[in-house]
Short mmCIF file of C-alpha atoms in Angstrom, two decimals:
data_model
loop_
_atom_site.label_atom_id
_atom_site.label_comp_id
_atom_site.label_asym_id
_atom_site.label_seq_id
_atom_site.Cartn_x
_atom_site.Cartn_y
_atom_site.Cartn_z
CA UNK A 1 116.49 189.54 48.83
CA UNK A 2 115.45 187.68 51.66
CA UNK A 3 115.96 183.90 51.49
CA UNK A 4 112.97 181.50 52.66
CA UNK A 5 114.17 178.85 55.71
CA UNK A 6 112.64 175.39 56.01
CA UNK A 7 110.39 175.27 58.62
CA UNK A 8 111.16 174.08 62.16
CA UNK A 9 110.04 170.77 62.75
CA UNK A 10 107.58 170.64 65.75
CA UNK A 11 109.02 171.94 69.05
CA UNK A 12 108.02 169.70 71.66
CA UNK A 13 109.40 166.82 69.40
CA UNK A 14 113.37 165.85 69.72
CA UNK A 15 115.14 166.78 66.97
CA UNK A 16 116.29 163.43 66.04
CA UNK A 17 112.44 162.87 65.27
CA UNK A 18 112.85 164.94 62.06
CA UNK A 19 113.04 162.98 59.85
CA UNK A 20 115.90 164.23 57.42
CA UNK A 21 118.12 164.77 60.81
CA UNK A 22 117.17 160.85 61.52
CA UNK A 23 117.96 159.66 58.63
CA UNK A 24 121.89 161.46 58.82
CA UNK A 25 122.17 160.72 62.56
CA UNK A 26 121.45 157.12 61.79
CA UNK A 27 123.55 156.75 58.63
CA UNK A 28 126.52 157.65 61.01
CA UNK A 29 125.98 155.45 63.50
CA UNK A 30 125.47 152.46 61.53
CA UNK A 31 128.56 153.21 59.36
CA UNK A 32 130.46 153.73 62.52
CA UNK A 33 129.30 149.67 63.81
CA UNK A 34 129.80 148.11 60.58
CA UNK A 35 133.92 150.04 60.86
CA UNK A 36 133.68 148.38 64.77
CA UNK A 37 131.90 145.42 64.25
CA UNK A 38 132.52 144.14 61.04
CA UNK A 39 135.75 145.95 58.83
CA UNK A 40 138.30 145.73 62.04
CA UNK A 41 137.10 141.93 62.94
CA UNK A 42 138.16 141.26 59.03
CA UNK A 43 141.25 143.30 59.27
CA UNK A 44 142.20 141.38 62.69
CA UNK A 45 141.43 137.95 60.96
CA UNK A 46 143.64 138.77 58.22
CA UNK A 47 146.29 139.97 60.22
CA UNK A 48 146.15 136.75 62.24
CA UNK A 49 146.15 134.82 59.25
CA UNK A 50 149.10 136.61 57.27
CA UNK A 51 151.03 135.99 60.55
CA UNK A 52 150.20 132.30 60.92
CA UNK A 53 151.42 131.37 57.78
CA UNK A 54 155.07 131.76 56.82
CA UNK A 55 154.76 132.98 53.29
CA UNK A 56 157.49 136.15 52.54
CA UNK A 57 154.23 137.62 50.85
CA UNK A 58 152.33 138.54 53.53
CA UNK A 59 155.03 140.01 55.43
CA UNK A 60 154.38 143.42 53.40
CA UNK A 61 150.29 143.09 54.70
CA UNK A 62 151.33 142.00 58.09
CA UNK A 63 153.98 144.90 58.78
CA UNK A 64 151.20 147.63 57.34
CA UNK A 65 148.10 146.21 58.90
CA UNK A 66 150.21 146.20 62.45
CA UNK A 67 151.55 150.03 61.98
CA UNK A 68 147.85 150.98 60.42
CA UNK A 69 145.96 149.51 63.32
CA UNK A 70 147.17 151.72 66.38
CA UNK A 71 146.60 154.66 64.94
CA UNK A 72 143.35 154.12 62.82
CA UNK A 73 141.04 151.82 65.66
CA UNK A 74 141.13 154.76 67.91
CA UNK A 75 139.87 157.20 65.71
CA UNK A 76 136.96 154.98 64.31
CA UNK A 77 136.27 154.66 68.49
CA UNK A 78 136.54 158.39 68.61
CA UNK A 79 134.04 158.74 66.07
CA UNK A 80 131.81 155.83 67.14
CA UNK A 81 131.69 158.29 70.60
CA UNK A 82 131.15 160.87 69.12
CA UNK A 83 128.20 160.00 67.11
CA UNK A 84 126.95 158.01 70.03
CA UNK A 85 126.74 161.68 72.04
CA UNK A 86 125.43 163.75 69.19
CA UNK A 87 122.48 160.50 69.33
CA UNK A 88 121.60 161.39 72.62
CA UNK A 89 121.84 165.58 72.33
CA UNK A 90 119.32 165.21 69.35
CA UNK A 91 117.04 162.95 71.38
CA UNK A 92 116.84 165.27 74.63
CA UNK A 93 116.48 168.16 72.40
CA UNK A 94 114.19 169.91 69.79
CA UNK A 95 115.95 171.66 67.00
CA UNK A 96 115.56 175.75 67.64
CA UNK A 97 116.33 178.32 65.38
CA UNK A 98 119.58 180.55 66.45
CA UNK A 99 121.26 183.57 65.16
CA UNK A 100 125.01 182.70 64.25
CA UNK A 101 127.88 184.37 62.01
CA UNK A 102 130.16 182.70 59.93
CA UNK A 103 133.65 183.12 60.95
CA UNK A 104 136.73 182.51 58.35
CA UNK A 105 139.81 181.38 60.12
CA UNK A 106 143.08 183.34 59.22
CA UNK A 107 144.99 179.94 58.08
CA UNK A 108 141.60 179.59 54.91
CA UNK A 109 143.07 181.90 52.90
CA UNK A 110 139.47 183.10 51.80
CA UNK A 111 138.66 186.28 51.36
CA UNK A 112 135.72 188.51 51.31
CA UNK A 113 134.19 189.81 47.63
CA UNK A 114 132.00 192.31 46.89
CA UNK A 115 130.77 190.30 43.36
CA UNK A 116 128.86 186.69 43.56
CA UNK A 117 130.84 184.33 41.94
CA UNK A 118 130.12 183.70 38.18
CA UNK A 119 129.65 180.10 38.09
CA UNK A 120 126.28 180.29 40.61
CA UNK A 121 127.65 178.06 43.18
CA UNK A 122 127.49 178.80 46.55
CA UNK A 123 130.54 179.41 48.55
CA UNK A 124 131.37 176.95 51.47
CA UNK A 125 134.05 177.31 54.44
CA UNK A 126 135.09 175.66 57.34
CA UNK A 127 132.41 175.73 60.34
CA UNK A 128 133.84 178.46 62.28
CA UNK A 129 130.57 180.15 63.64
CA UNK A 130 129.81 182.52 66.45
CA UNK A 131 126.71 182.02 68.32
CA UNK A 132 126.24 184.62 70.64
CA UNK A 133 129.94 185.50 72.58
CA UNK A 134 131.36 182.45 71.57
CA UNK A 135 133.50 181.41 68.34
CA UNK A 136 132.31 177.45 67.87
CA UNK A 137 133.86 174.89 65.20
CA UNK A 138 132.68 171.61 63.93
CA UNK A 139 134.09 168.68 66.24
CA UNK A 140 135.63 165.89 65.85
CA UNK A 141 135.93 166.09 62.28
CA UNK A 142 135.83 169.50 59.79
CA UNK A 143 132.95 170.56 58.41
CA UNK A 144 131.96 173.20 55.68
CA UNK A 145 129.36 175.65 55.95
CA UNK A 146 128.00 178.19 53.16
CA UNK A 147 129.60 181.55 53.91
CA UNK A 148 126.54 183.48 53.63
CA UNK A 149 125.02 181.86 56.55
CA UNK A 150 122.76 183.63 58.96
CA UNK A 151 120.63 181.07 61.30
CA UNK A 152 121.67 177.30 62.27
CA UNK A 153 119.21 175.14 64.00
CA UNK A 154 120.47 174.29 67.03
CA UNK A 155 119.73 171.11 69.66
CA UNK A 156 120.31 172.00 72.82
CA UNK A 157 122.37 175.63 74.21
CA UNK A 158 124.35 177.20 71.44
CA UNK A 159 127.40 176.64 73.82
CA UNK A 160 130.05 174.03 73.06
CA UNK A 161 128.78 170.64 73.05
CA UNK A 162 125.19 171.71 71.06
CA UNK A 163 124.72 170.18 67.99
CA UNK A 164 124.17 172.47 64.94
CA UNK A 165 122.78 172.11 61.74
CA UNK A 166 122.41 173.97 58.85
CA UNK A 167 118.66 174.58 58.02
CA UNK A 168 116.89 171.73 57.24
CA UNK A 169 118.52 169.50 59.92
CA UNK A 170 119.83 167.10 57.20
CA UNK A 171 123.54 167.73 57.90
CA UNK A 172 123.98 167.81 62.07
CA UNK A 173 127.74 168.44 63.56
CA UNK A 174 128.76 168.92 66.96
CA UNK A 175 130.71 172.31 67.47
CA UNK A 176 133.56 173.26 70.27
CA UNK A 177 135.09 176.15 71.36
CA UNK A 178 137.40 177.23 68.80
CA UNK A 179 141.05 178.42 69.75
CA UNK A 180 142.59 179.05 66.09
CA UNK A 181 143.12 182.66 64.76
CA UNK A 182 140.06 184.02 62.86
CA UNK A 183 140.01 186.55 60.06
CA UNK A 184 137.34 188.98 59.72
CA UNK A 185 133.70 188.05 59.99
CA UNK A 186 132.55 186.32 56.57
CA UNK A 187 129.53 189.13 55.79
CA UNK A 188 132.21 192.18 56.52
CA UNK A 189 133.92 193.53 53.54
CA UNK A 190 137.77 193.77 53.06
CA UNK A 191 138.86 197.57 53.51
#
């Protein structure tokens, strides 16, 4: 049984022209500058206003909001940069279809069956995938892939930095080189 893969949008187009891929790519970035522009303005205001006044009740929203901030405003910038580069990878691009494994890392705990599953849905893993010699994961944050995957569309060189997308271009992730353990390939069978 051999499945049927969307179509490849045009080729001498970017891929961020296609439409579904568009529609994700901006999505992210606009939820990344309303967390920039407008959520950690608010959450400064209100910090600046719990400490102005001298009310014991604030002192609770004051001491979280000043231990939150540190650690949280650099990972929404993180992710605002992140976005902002896969942006301009799927506007130098086109998407192109590529060959690619599914790899299980050893810490998943998944393993290989012979039967499908009974309940019909499809099973998903972490993005550990290797594209030609080299074992890439979804960066900066995990991603899950179905296991059974054969062929990503790719934008750019399937080499660290591309950015990957299932077919159909509607869910795009960066990958990196990955450096955890990995199990057996996801298609082999456990002997």
């Amino acid at each position: 049984m051999t499945d049927t893969l969307p179509p490849l949008p045009w080729a001498s187009q970017p891929a961020v022209k296609h439409p579904p891929t568009r529609r994700a790519i901006h999505r992210r970035l606009i939820r990344q500058a309303v967390l920039l522009l407008v959520v950690w303005p608010g959450v400064v205001t209100v910090l600046v206003l719990a400490a102005a006044t001298d009310a014991d009740r604030f002192t609770s929203i004051l001491v979280r909001g000043v231990a939150a901030t540190p650690v949280l405003l650099p990972l929404n910038i993180w992710g605002a940069v992140s976005a902002l580069r896969m942006h301009r990878r799927l506007s130098a691009y086109p998407w192109r279809l590529v060959e690619c494994q599914v790899v299980v890392p050893a810490t998943h705990g998944w393993r290989p069956r012979e039967d499908a599953p009974a309940s019909g849905r499809e099973t998903r893993v972490p993005a550990v995938l290797r594209i030609g010699p080299d074992v890439l994961t979804a960066t900066p944050f995990k991603r899950y892939v179905n296991v059974r995957l054969a062929h990503v569309w790719c934008a750019g060189p399937p080499t660290p930095g591309a950015v990957v997308s299932e077919p159909g271009g509607a869910r795009p992730f960066r990958v990196a080189r990955y450096t955890g353990a990995a199990a057996e390939p996801a298609g082999a069978t456990a002997s």
